[in-house]
C-alpha cells in the first residue's frame, strides 16, 4: 500500500493483480495512458477506444491468473491510478519483461511506481523468473532516471521502437 503525501487528504492505493471485474476501470486507465503518453505504448488511443469492451474484459481475465502474463494495478478505490504488466520472454526462461508501466499524473512522485514494479517482481520470482527487463524510449529521461532509482541498469542494448521507426528504445535490467 502506498500513500500520496502530495494531496491535502491522505490517500491509499492497494497494489494488486488485476481481477476480471476490473475490466471497465482498466479500459478507462488504458485510454488515459494512451492520451497522456502516446509514444510509450504499442497502440493508439483511437485503436484502443474503438476496441469493444468484451475485448478489454477478455484481456483482463487472461492476465488475472497464471504465470505467463500478469497486470498489476494501483487501486485507491474508484478509478485505477497505476499499472504495470509482466510477461515471459520467449528466449530467456528466467526473465520477465515489464510492459505498460503508468502512473496517473496526480500520483507521480508518490512511490507508486516502485510498488507497482515490486508487484511484478514478486510475481516474477514466484514464477521462477529471477530477472526483470524493460524498455524505455531514448530521450525519456524522466522514466530512465526513475527506473535507475529502482535498481534498473542500462544494458547498452538499443532496439528500434516497434511502431515508430524514428525512435529507439534502450533496455534496462535488474533482479526481481
PDB file of C-alpha atoms in Angstrom:
ATOM      1  CA  UNK A   1       0.000   0.000   0.000  1.00  0.00           C
ATOM      2  CA  UNK A   2       1.279   3.477  -0.747  1.00  0.00           C
ATOM      3  CA  UNK A   3       0.423   6.969   0.353  1.00  0.00           C
ATOM      4  CA  UNK A   4       0.327  10.132  -1.685  1.00  0.00           C
ATOM      5  CA  UNK A   5       1.550  12.900   0.559  1.00  0.00           C
ATOM      6  CA  UNK A   6       1.171  15.478  -2.224  1.00  0.00           C
ATOM      7  CA  UNK A   7      -2.554  15.908  -1.691  1.00  0.00           C
ATOM      8  CA  UNK A   8      -4.350  17.598   1.208  1.00  0.00           C
ATOM      9  CA  UNK A   9      -6.086  14.340   2.139  1.00  0.00           C
ATOM     10  CA  UNK A  10      -4.046  11.222   2.744  1.00  0.00           C
ATOM     11  CA  UNK A  11      -4.889   8.661   0.065  1.00  0.00           C
ATOM     12  CA  UNK A  12      -4.029   4.985  -0.011  1.00  0.00           C
ATOM     13  CA  UNK A  13      -3.730   2.696  -3.012  1.00  0.00           C
ATOM     14  CA  UNK A  14      -3.712  -1.075  -2.910  1.00  0.00           C
ATOM     15  CA  UNK A  15      -1.238  -2.707  -5.294  1.00  0.00           C
ATOM     16  CA  UNK A  16      -2.708  -5.958  -6.564  1.00  0.00           C
ATOM     17  CA  UNK A  17      -3.099  -8.196  -9.545  1.00  0.00           C
ATOM     18  CA  UNK A  18      -5.913  -7.171 -11.858  1.00  0.00           C
ATOM     19  CA  UNK A  19      -9.239  -9.013 -11.459  1.00  0.00           C
ATOM     20  CA  UNK A  20     -11.858  -9.828 -14.113  1.00  0.00           C
ATOM     21  CA  UNK A  21     -14.278  -7.360 -12.534  1.00  0.00           C
ATOM     22  CA  UNK A  22     -11.732  -4.559 -13.186  1.00  0.00           C
ATOM     23  CA  UNK A  23     -12.387  -4.585 -16.947  1.00  0.00           C
ATOM     24  CA  UNK A  24     -14.246  -1.263 -17.180  1.00  0.00           C
ATOM     25  CA  UNK A  25     -11.774   0.518 -14.883  1.00  0.00           C
ATOM     26  CA  UNK A  26      -8.831  -0.985 -16.811  1.00  0.00           C
ATOM     27  CA  UNK A  27     -10.303   0.277 -20.069  1.00  0.00           C
ATOM     28  CA  UNK A  28     -10.592   3.785 -18.607  1.00  0.00           C
ATOM     29  CA  UNK A  29      -6.999   3.639 -17.341  1.00  0.00           C
ATOM     30  CA  UNK A  30      -5.729   2.340 -20.698  1.00  0.00           C
ATOM     31  CA  UNK A  31      -7.385   5.218 -22.537  1.00  0.00           C
ATOM     32  CA  UNK A  32      -5.848   7.670 -20.050  1.00  0.00           C
ATOM     33  CA  UNK A  33      -2.420   6.070 -20.538  1.00  0.00           C
ATOM     34  CA  UNK A  34      -2.624   6.432 -24.311  1.00  0.00           C
ATOM     35  CA  UNK A  35      -3.858  10.018 -24.156  1.00  0.00           C
ATOM     36  CA  UNK A  36      -1.162  11.050 -21.658  1.00  0.00           C
ATOM     37  CA  UNK A  37       1.832   9.217 -23.173  1.00  0.00           C
ATOM     38  CA  UNK A  38       1.081   8.254 -26.790  1.00  0.00           C
ATOM     39  CA  UNK A  39       4.669   7.247 -27.639  1.00  0.00           C
ATOM     40  CA  UNK A  40       5.087   4.931 -24.662  1.00  0.00           C
ATOM     41  CA  UNK A  41       2.598   2.248 -25.599  1.00  0.00           C
ATOM     42  CA  UNK A  42       2.101  -0.011 -28.587  1.00  0.00           C
ATOM     43  CA  UNK A  43      -1.328   1.115 -29.745  1.00  0.00           C
ATOM     44  CA  UNK A  44      -3.041   4.379 -30.474  1.00  0.00           C
ATOM     45  CA  UNK A  45      -5.761   5.994 -28.433  1.00  0.00           C
ATOM     46  CA  UNK A  46      -8.116   5.700 -31.416  1.00  0.00           C
ATOM     47  CA  UNK A  47      -7.476   1.960 -31.768  1.00  0.00           C
ATOM     48  CA  UNK A  48      -7.987   1.322 -28.064  1.00  0.00           C
ATOM     49  CA  UNK A  49     -11.144   3.456 -27.928  1.00  0.00           C
ATOM     50  CA  UNK A  50     -12.589   1.539 -30.887  1.00  0.00           C
ATOM     51  CA  UNK A  51     -11.965  -1.859 -29.276  1.00  0.00           C
ATOM     52  CA  UNK A  52     -15.157  -3.376 -27.844  1.00  0.00           C
ATOM     53  CA  UNK A  53     -15.495  -3.768 -24.087  1.00  0.00           C
ATOM     54  CA  UNK A  54     -15.563  -7.568 -24.352  1.00  0.00           C
ATOM     55  CA  UNK A  55     -12.004  -7.493 -25.761  1.00  0.00           C
ATOM     56  CA  UNK A  56     -10.810  -5.461 -22.749  1.00  0.00           C
ATOM     57  CA  UNK A  57     -12.648  -7.864 -20.463  1.00  0.00           C
ATOM     58  CA  UNK A  58     -11.037 -10.900 -22.110  1.00  0.00           C
ATOM     59  CA  UNK A  59      -7.558  -9.381 -21.762  1.00  0.00           C
ATOM     60  CA  UNK A  60      -8.119  -8.544 -18.102  1.00  0.00           C
ATOM     61  CA  UNK A  61      -9.425 -12.042 -17.393  1.00  0.00           C
ATOM     62  CA  UNK A  62      -6.389 -13.563 -19.158  1.00  0.00           C
ATOM     63  CA  UNK A  63      -3.885 -11.540 -17.139  1.00  0.00           C
ATOM     64  CA  UNK A  64      -5.669 -12.041 -13.817  1.00  0.00           C
ATOM     65  CA  UNK A  65      -4.288 -15.558 -13.295  1.00  0.00           C
ATOM     66  CA  UNK A  66      -1.419 -17.756 -14.369  1.00  0.00           C
ATOM     67  CA  UNK A  67       2.328 -17.499 -14.760  1.00  0.00           C
ATOM     68  CA  UNK A  68       2.664 -16.291 -18.350  1.00  0.00           C
ATOM     69  CA  UNK A  69       1.283 -12.771 -18.231  1.00  0.00           C
ATOM     70  CA  UNK A  70       0.063 -10.531 -15.408  1.00  0.00           C
ATOM     71  CA  UNK A  71      -1.131  -6.988 -14.877  1.00  0.00           C
ATOM     72  CA  UNK A  72      -0.834  -5.155 -11.571  1.00  0.00           C
ATOM     73  CA  UNK A  73      -2.842  -2.070 -10.692  1.00  0.00           C
ATOM     74  CA  UNK A  74      -2.865   0.648  -8.070  1.00  0.00           C
ATOM     75  CA  UNK A  75      -6.381   0.819  -6.668  1.00  0.00           C
ATOM     76  CA  UNK A  76      -7.291   3.573  -4.202  1.00  0.00           C
ATOM     77  CA  UNK A  77     -10.978   2.684  -4.607  1.00  0.00           C
ATOM     78  CA  UNK A  78     -12.837   4.143  -7.531  1.00  0.00           C
ATOM     79  CA  UNK A  79     -10.661   4.858 -10.508  1.00  0.00           C
ATOM     80  CA  UNK A  80      -7.380   2.947 -11.002  1.00  0.00           C
ATOM     81  CA  UNK A  81      -4.289   5.189 -10.799  1.00  0.00           C
ATOM     82  CA  UNK A  82      -1.399   2.990 -11.914  1.00  0.00           C
ATOM     83  CA  UNK A  83      -0.474  -0.083 -13.921  1.00  0.00           C
ATOM     84  CA  UNK A  84       2.483  -2.360 -14.642  1.00  0.00           C
ATOM     85  CA  UNK A  85       2.404  -5.594 -16.595  1.00  0.00           C
ATOM     86  CA  UNK A  86       4.767  -8.513 -16.832  1.00  0.00           C
ATOM     87  CA  UNK A  87       5.158 -11.284 -19.383  1.00  0.00           C
ATOM     88  CA  UNK A  88       7.513 -14.120 -20.168  1.00  0.00           C
ATOM     89  CA  UNK A  89      10.390 -13.696 -22.608  1.00  0.00           C
ATOM     90  CA  UNK A  90      10.358 -16.227 -25.458  1.00  0.00           C
ATOM     91  CA  UNK A  91      14.133 -16.781 -25.447  1.00  0.00           C
ATOM     92  CA  UNK A  92      15.030 -16.339 -21.762  1.00  0.00           C
ATOM     93  CA  UNK A  93      13.025 -18.538 -19.395  1.00  0.00           C
ATOM     94  CA  UNK A  94      14.342 -16.755 -16.276  1.00  0.00           C
ATOM     95  CA  UNK A  95      13.254 -13.306 -17.444  1.00  0.00           C
ATOM     96  CA  UNK A  96      10.068 -11.270 -17.039  1.00  0.00           C
ATOM     97  CA  UNK A  97       9.551  -8.371 -19.433  1.00  0.00           C
ATOM     98  CA  UNK A  98       7.811  -5.430 -17.787  1.00  0.00           C
ATOM     99  CA  UNK A  99       5.378  -3.566 -20.031  1.00  0.00           C
ATOM    100  CA  UNK A 100       2.786  -0.770 -19.993  1.00  0.00           C
ATOM    101  CA  UNK A 101       4.033   0.977 -16.862  1.00  0.00           C
ATOM    102  CA  UNK A 102       1.963   4.019 -15.988  1.00  0.00           C
ATOM    103  CA  UNK A 103       1.160   6.227 -13.009  1.00  0.00           C
ATOM    104  CA  UNK A 104      -1.536   8.853 -13.376  1.00  0.00           C
ATOM    105  CA  UNK A 105      -0.064  12.390 -13.109  1.00  0.00           C
ATOM    106  CA  UNK A 106      -1.586  13.232  -9.704  1.00  0.00           C
ATOM    107  CA  UNK A 107       0.137  10.187  -8.185  1.00  0.00           C
ATOM    108  CA  UNK A 108       3.594  10.622  -9.734  1.00  0.00           C
ATOM    109  CA  UNK A 109       6.345  11.013  -7.170  1.00  0.00           C
ATOM    110  CA  UNK A 110       4.307   9.166  -4.527  1.00  0.00           C
ATOM    111  CA  UNK A 111       6.310   5.924  -4.583  1.00  0.00           C
ATOM    112  CA  UNK A 112       3.592   4.157  -6.540  1.00  0.00           C
ATOM    113  CA  UNK A 113       5.932   3.332  -9.440  1.00  0.00           C
ATOM    114  CA  UNK A 114       8.235   1.344  -7.183  1.00  0.00           C
ATOM    115  CA  UNK A 115       5.327  -0.500  -5.607  1.00  0.00           C
ATOM    116  CA  UNK A 116       3.913  -1.473  -8.999  1.00  0.00           C
ATOM    117  CA  UNK A 117       7.344  -2.758 -10.116  1.00  0.00           C
ATOM    118  CA  UNK A 118       7.652  -4.624  -6.797  1.00  0.00           C
ATOM    119  CA  UNK A 119       4.308  -6.301  -7.520  1.00  0.00           C
ATOM    120  CA  UNK A 120       5.545  -7.529 -10.893  1.00  0.00           C
ATOM    121  CA  UNK A 121       8.887  -8.558  -9.340  1.00  0.00           C
ATOM    122  CA  UNK A 122       7.228 -10.660  -6.616  1.00  0.00           C
ATOM    123  CA  UNK A 123       5.061 -12.402  -9.208  1.00  0.00           C
ATOM    124  CA  UNK A 124       8.127 -12.978 -11.415  1.00  0.00           C
ATOM    125  CA  UNK A 125      10.076 -14.570  -8.544  1.00  0.00           C
ATOM    126  CA  UNK A 126       7.092 -16.754  -7.615  1.00  0.00           C
ATOM    127  CA  UNK A 127       7.024 -17.980 -11.224  1.00  0.00           C
ATOM    128  CA  UNK A 128      10.739 -18.852 -11.133  1.00  0.00           C
ATOM    129  CA  UNK A 129      11.955 -15.865 -13.141  1.00  0.00           C
ATOM    130  CA  UNK A 130      14.643 -14.010 -11.155  1.00  0.00           C
ATOM    131  CA  UNK A 131      15.334 -11.171 -13.614  1.00  0.00           C
ATOM    132  CA  UNK A 132      13.357  -8.195 -14.986  1.00  0.00           C
ATOM    133  CA  UNK A 133      13.746  -6.344 -18.298  1.00  0.00           C
ATOM    134  CA  UNK A 134      12.065  -3.190 -19.534  1.00  0.00           C
ATOM    135  CA  UNK A 135      12.495  -0.834 -22.448  1.00  0.00           C
ATOM    136  CA  UNK A 136      12.447   2.966 -22.388  1.00  0.00           C
ATOM    137  CA  UNK A 137      12.353   5.339 -25.353  1.00  0.00           C
ATOM    138  CA  UNK A 138      15.749   7.006 -25.718  1.00  0.00           C
ATOM    139  CA  UNK A 139      15.281  10.607 -24.583  1.00  0.00           C
ATOM    140  CA  UNK A 140      12.612   9.833 -21.971  1.00  0.00           C
ATOM    141  CA  UNK A 141      14.988  10.933 -19.234  1.00  0.00           C
ATOM    142  CA  UNK A 142      12.357  11.136 -16.506  1.00  0.00           C
ATOM    143  CA  UNK A 143      11.434   7.459 -16.921  1.00  0.00           C
ATOM    144  CA  UNK A 144      15.086   6.461 -17.316  1.00  0.00           C
ATOM    145  CA  UNK A 145      16.036   8.149 -14.026  1.00  0.00           C
ATOM    146  CA  UNK A 146      13.007   6.709 -12.227  1.00  0.00           C
ATOM    147  CA  UNK A 147      13.955   3.181 -13.298  1.00  0.00           C
ATOM    148  CA  UNK A 148      17.576   3.776 -12.276  1.00  0.00           C
ATOM    149  CA  UNK A 149      16.343   4.742  -8.798  1.00  0.00           C
ATOM    150  CA  UNK A 150      14.504   1.402  -8.701  1.00  0.00           C
ATOM    151  CA  UNK A 151      17.718  -0.515  -9.392  1.00  0.00           C
ATOM    152  CA  UNK A 152      17.497  -0.966 -13.154  1.00  0.00           C
ATOM    153  CA  UNK A 153      20.764  -0.744 -15.094  1.00  0.00           C
ATOM    154  CA  UNK A 154      21.148   0.301 -18.715  1.00  0.00           C
ATOM    155  CA  UNK A 155      22.380  -2.781 -20.609  1.00  0.00           C
ATOM    156  CA  UNK A 156      23.722  -0.789 -23.551  1.00  0.00           C
ATOM    157  CA  UNK A 157      21.310  -2.629 -25.856  1.00  0.00           C
ATOM    158  CA  UNK A 158      19.331  -0.384 -28.191  1.00  0.00           C
ATOM    159  CA  UNK A 159      16.388  -1.611 -30.248  1.00  0.00           C
ATOM    160  CA  UNK A 160      14.100   0.088 -32.746  1.00  0.00           C
ATOM    161  CA  UNK A 161      10.753   1.265 -31.443  1.00  0.00           C
ATOM    162  CA  UNK A 162       8.206  -1.317 -32.641  1.00  0.00           C
ATOM    163  CA  UNK A 163       5.821   1.265 -34.154  1.00  0.00           C
ATOM    164  CA  UNK A 164       7.756   4.480 -34.754  1.00  0.00           C
ATOM    165  CA  UNK A 165      10.874   3.991 -36.904  1.00  0.00           C
ATOM    166  CA  UNK A 166      12.377   7.355 -35.882  1.00  0.00           C
ATOM    167  CA  UNK A 167      12.574   6.273 -32.214  1.00  0.00           C
ATOM    168  CA  UNK A 168      14.951   3.936 -30.420  1.00  0.00           C
ATOM    169  CA  UNK A 169      14.420   2.161 -27.110  1.00  0.00           C
ATOM    170  CA  UNK A 170      17.041   1.200 -24.560  1.00  0.00           C
ATOM    171  CA  UNK A 171      16.900  -1.925 -22.439  1.00  0.00           C
ATOM    172  CA  UNK A 172      17.293  -1.903 -18.676  1.00  0.00           C
ATOM    173  CA  UNK A 173      17.560  -4.913 -16.340  1.00  0.00           C
ATOM    174  CA  UNK A 174      17.575  -5.750 -12.657  1.00  0.00           C
ATOM    175  CA  UNK A 175      16.962  -8.721 -10.435  1.00  0.00           C
ATOM    176  CA  UNK A 176      13.414  -9.457  -9.478  1.00  0.00           C
TER     177      UNK A 176
END
